[in-house]
Amino acid sequence: MSPFTIITFVTGCTLVVMSIITLFYTPKKINSSYGYRTKASMRNQQTWEEANRYSSKLMLFCGLALLIIGLLSFFVSFLNQTGIITGTILTFLFTLLPIPLTERHLRKSFDKDGNRKTE
């Protein structure tokens, strides 16, 4: 099994498990230890709930994508030489991708004071 397969598969599984936990056990109140914690998400309870809901779904999508890439790469052997670097880069990108996407969603959905925008 190539390093690429191991890196992407294990990271994908980890992201899927973490997202399922946060989807089913969503942090109810704003706290400093559990959940999607940024300045924008912690403005008020409404932004907190939306940020955690949205980021959990994104994390699930990214985890499933990495998991599928890892499974498919099991059948491809050309990644042996560059597998560690490529797997690390993909893992880094898919792990961090939910952050800017969630922040953009919060900016589109709420004003700077945390009030939901009306369309």
PDB file of C-alpha atoms in Angstrom:
ATOM      1  CA  MET A   1       0.000   0.000   0.000  1.00  0.00           C
ATOM      2  CA  SER A   2       1.414   3.406  -0.967  1.00  0.00           C
ATOM      3  CA  PRO A   3       2.009   6.244   1.497  1.00  0.00           C
ATOM      4  CA  PHE A   4      -0.488   8.331  -0.516  1.00  0.00           C
ATOM      5  CA  THR A   5      -3.227   5.744   0.087  1.00  0.00           C
ATOM      6  CA  ILE A   6      -2.482   5.530   3.796  1.00  0.00           C
ATOM      7  CA  ILE A   7      -2.307   9.309   4.339  1.00  0.00           C
ATOM      8  CA  THR A   8      -5.476  10.160   2.431  1.00  0.00           C
ATOM      9  CA  PHE A   9      -7.494   7.199   3.697  1.00  0.00           C
ATOM     10  CA  VAL A  10      -6.620   7.678   7.383  1.00  0.00           C
ATOM     11  CA  THR A  11      -7.161  11.452   7.247  1.00  0.00           C
ATOM     12  CA  GLY A  12     -10.452  10.976   5.382  1.00  0.00           C
ATOM     13  CA  CYS A  13     -11.659   8.501   8.022  1.00  0.00           C
ATOM     14  CA  THR A  14     -10.636  10.890  10.799  1.00  0.00           C
ATOM     15  CA  LEU A  15     -12.492  13.827   9.230  1.00  0.00           C
ATOM     16  CA  VAL A  16     -15.612  11.715   8.669  1.00  0.00           C
ATOM     17  CA  VAL A  17     -15.637  10.536  12.300  1.00  0.00           C
ATOM     18  CA  MET A  18     -15.037  14.079  13.618  1.00  0.00           C
ATOM     19  CA  SER A  19     -17.799  15.510  11.429  1.00  0.00           C
ATOM     20  CA  ILE A  20     -20.289  12.832  12.479  1.00  0.00           C
ATOM     21  CA  ILE A  21     -19.514  13.551  16.129  1.00  0.00           C
ATOM     22  CA  THR A  22     -20.049  17.295  15.640  1.00  0.00           C
ATOM     23  CA  LEU A  23     -23.205  16.709  13.591  1.00  0.00           C
ATOM     24  CA  PHE A  24     -24.802  14.509  16.236  1.00  0.00           C
ATOM     25  CA  TYR A  25     -23.323  16.237  19.285  1.00  0.00           C
ATOM     26  CA  THR A  26     -23.385  19.847  18.151  1.00  0.00           C
ATOM     27  CA  PRO A  27     -22.034  22.209  20.779  1.00  0.00           C
ATOM     28  CA  LYS A  28     -25.112  23.902  22.216  1.00  0.00           C
ATOM     29  CA  LYS A  29     -23.508  26.966  23.759  1.00  0.00           C
ATOM     30  CA  ILE A  30     -20.587  29.128  22.710  1.00  0.00           C
ATOM     31  CA  ASN A  31     -17.480  27.759  24.382  1.00  0.00           C
ATOM     32  CA  SER A  32     -13.716  27.877  24.012  1.00  0.00           C
ATOM     33  CA  SER A  33     -13.033  24.146  23.792  1.00  0.00           C
ATOM     34  CA  TYR A  34     -15.412  22.387  21.371  1.00  0.00           C
ATOM     35  CA  GLY A  35     -16.866  23.345  18.002  1.00  0.00           C
ATOM     36  CA  TYR A  36     -16.069  25.711  15.171  1.00  0.00           C
ATOM     37  CA  ARG A  37     -14.467  28.602  17.049  1.00  0.00           C
ATOM     38  CA  THR A  38     -13.614  31.819  15.211  1.00  0.00           C
ATOM     39  CA  LYS A  39     -14.355  35.441  15.915  1.00  0.00           C
ATOM     40  CA  ALA A  40     -17.210  35.405  13.390  1.00  0.00           C
ATOM     41  CA  SER A  41     -18.754  32.191  14.706  1.00  0.00           C
ATOM     42  CA  MET A  42     -18.640  33.309  18.341  1.00  0.00           C
ATOM     43  CA  ARG A  43     -20.431  36.665  17.825  1.00  0.00           C
ATOM     44  CA  ASN A  44     -23.732  35.315  19.137  1.00  0.00           C
ATOM     45  CA  GLN A  45     -25.692  32.092  19.524  1.00  0.00           C
ATOM     46  CA  GLN A  46     -27.191  32.307  16.042  1.00  0.00           C
ATOM     47  CA  THR A  47     -23.804  32.605  14.291  1.00  0.00           C
ATOM     48  CA  TRP A  48     -22.419  29.849  16.526  1.00  0.00           C
ATOM     49  CA  GLU A  49     -25.149  27.392  15.558  1.00  0.00           C
ATOM     50  CA  GLU A  50     -24.939  28.202  11.850  1.00  0.00           C
ATOM     51  CA  ALA A  51     -21.136  27.993  11.756  1.00  0.00           C
ATOM     52  CA  ASN A  52     -21.080  24.619  13.505  1.00  0.00           C
ATOM     53  CA  ARG A  53     -23.851  23.200  11.323  1.00  0.00           C
ATOM     54  CA  TYR A  54     -22.247  24.406   8.092  1.00  0.00           C
ATOM     55  CA  SER A  55     -18.640  23.505   8.948  1.00  0.00           C
ATOM     56  CA  SER A  56     -19.623  19.991  10.079  1.00  0.00           C
ATOM     57  CA  LYS A  57     -21.235  19.305   6.718  1.00  0.00           C
ATOM     58  CA  LEU A  58     -18.205  20.683   4.877  1.00  0.00           C
ATOM     59  CA  MET A  59     -15.871  18.582   7.003  1.00  0.00           C
ATOM     60  CA  LEU A  60     -17.956  15.491   6.189  1.00  0.00           C
ATOM     61  CA  PHE A  61     -17.757  16.272   2.461  1.00  0.00           C
ATOM     62  CA  CYS A  62     -13.978  16.832   2.603  1.00  0.00           C
ATOM     63  CA  GLY A  63     -13.463  13.677   4.640  1.00  0.00           C
ATOM     64  CA  LEU A  64     -15.502  11.576   2.222  1.00  0.00           C
ATOM     65  CA  ALA A  65     -13.567  13.065  -0.708  1.00  0.00           C
ATOM     66  CA  LEU A  66     -10.233  12.126   0.899  1.00  0.00           C
ATOM     67  CA  LEU A  67     -11.564   8.694   1.798  1.00  0.00           C
ATOM     68  CA  ILE A  68     -12.655   8.043  -1.794  1.00  0.00           C
ATOM     69  CA  ILE A  69      -9.348   9.359  -3.170  1.00  0.00           C
ATOM     70  CA  GLY A  70      -7.513   7.048  -0.776  1.00  0.00           C
ATOM     71  CA  LEU A  71      -9.602   4.040  -1.799  1.00  0.00           C
ATOM     72  CA  LEU A  72      -9.182   4.754  -5.509  1.00  0.00           C
ATOM     73  CA  SER A  73      -5.431   5.243  -5.124  1.00  0.00           C
ATOM     74  CA  PHE A  74      -5.191   1.713  -3.768  1.00  0.00           C
ATOM     75  CA  PHE A  75      -5.572   0.551  -7.367  1.00  0.00           C
ATOM     76  CA  VAL A  76      -3.061   3.036  -8.815  1.00  0.00           C
ATOM     77  CA  SER A  77       0.646   2.405  -8.312  1.00  0.00           C
ATOM     78  CA  PHE A  78       2.188   5.452  -9.997  1.00  0.00           C
ATOM     79  CA  LEU A  79       2.090   7.510  -6.781  1.00  0.00           C
ATOM     80  CA  ASN A  80       4.819   5.561  -4.953  1.00  0.00           C
ATOM     81  CA  GLN A  81       7.602   8.127  -5.420  1.00  0.00           C
ATOM     82  CA  THR A  82       5.629  11.282  -4.675  1.00  0.00           C
ATOM     83  CA  GLY A  83       2.929   9.734  -2.523  1.00  0.00           C
ATOM     84  CA  ILE A  84       3.981  11.242   0.798  1.00  0.00           C
ATOM     85  CA  ILE A  85       4.233  14.793  -0.556  1.00  0.00           C
ATOM     86  CA  THR A  86       1.053  14.588  -2.629  1.00  0.00           C
ATOM     87  CA  GLY A  87      -0.905  12.954   0.187  1.00  0.00           C
ATOM     88  CA  THR A  88       0.294  15.550   2.672  1.00  0.00           C
ATOM     89  CA  ILE A  89      -0.658  18.435   0.375  1.00  0.00           C
ATOM     90  CA  LEU A  90      -4.129  16.983  -0.301  1.00  0.00           C
ATOM     91  CA  THR A  91      -4.646  16.300   3.394  1.00  0.00           C
ATOM     92  CA  PHE A  92      -3.597  19.845   4.262  1.00  0.00           C
ATOM     93  CA  LEU A  93      -5.938  21.353   1.653  1.00  0.00           C
ATOM     94  CA  PHE A  94      -8.977  19.218   2.487  1.00  0.00           C
ATOM     95  CA  THR A  95      -8.497  19.710   6.224  1.00  0.00           C
ATOM     96  CA  LEU A  96      -8.281  23.510   5.975  1.00  0.00           C
ATOM     97  CA  LEU A  97     -10.833  24.031   3.182  1.00  0.00           C
ATOM     98  CA  PRO A  98     -13.878  24.182   5.520  1.00  0.00           C
ATOM     99  CA  ILE A  99     -12.459  27.240   7.336  1.00  0.00           C
ATOM    100  CA  PRO A 100     -12.507  29.839   4.517  1.00  0.00           C
ATOM    101  CA  LEU A 101     -15.728  28.380   3.110  1.00  0.00           C
ATOM    102  CA  THR A 102     -17.484  28.620   6.489  1.00  0.00           C
ATOM    103  CA  GLU A 103     -16.190  32.161   7.036  1.00  0.00           C
ATOM    104  CA  ARG A 104     -17.478  33.170   3.593  1.00  0.00           C
ATOM    105  CA  HIS A 105     -20.851  31.604   4.388  1.00  0.00           C
ATOM    106  CA  LEU A 106     -21.040  33.541   7.668  1.00  0.00           C
ATOM    107  CA  ARG A 107     -20.173  36.830   5.896  1.00  0.00           C
ATOM    108  CA  LYS A 108     -22.915  36.173   3.337  1.00  0.00           C
ATOM    109  CA  SER A 109     -25.489  35.182   5.966  1.00  0.00           C
ATOM    110  CA  PHE A 110     -24.794  37.682   8.786  1.00  0.00           C
ATOM    111  CA  ASP A 111     -23.819  41.317   9.080  1.00  0.00           C
ATOM    112  CA  LYS A 112     -20.774  42.476  11.076  1.00  0.00           C
ATOM    113  CA  ASP A 113     -22.832  42.547  14.285  1.00  0.00           C
ATOM    114  CA  GLY A 114     -24.034  38.955  13.879  1.00  0.00           C
ATOM    115  CA  ASN A 115     -27.575  39.769  12.726  1.00  0.00           C
ATOM    116  CA  ARG A 116     -28.941  37.537   9.981  1.00  0.00           C
ATOM    117  CA  LYS A 117     -29.135  39.318   6.634  1.00  0.00           C
ATOM    118  CA  THR A 118     -32.511  39.442   4.946  1.00  0.00           C
ATOM    119  CA  GLU A 119     -32.678  38.832   1.231  1.00  0.00           C
TER     120      GLU A 119
END
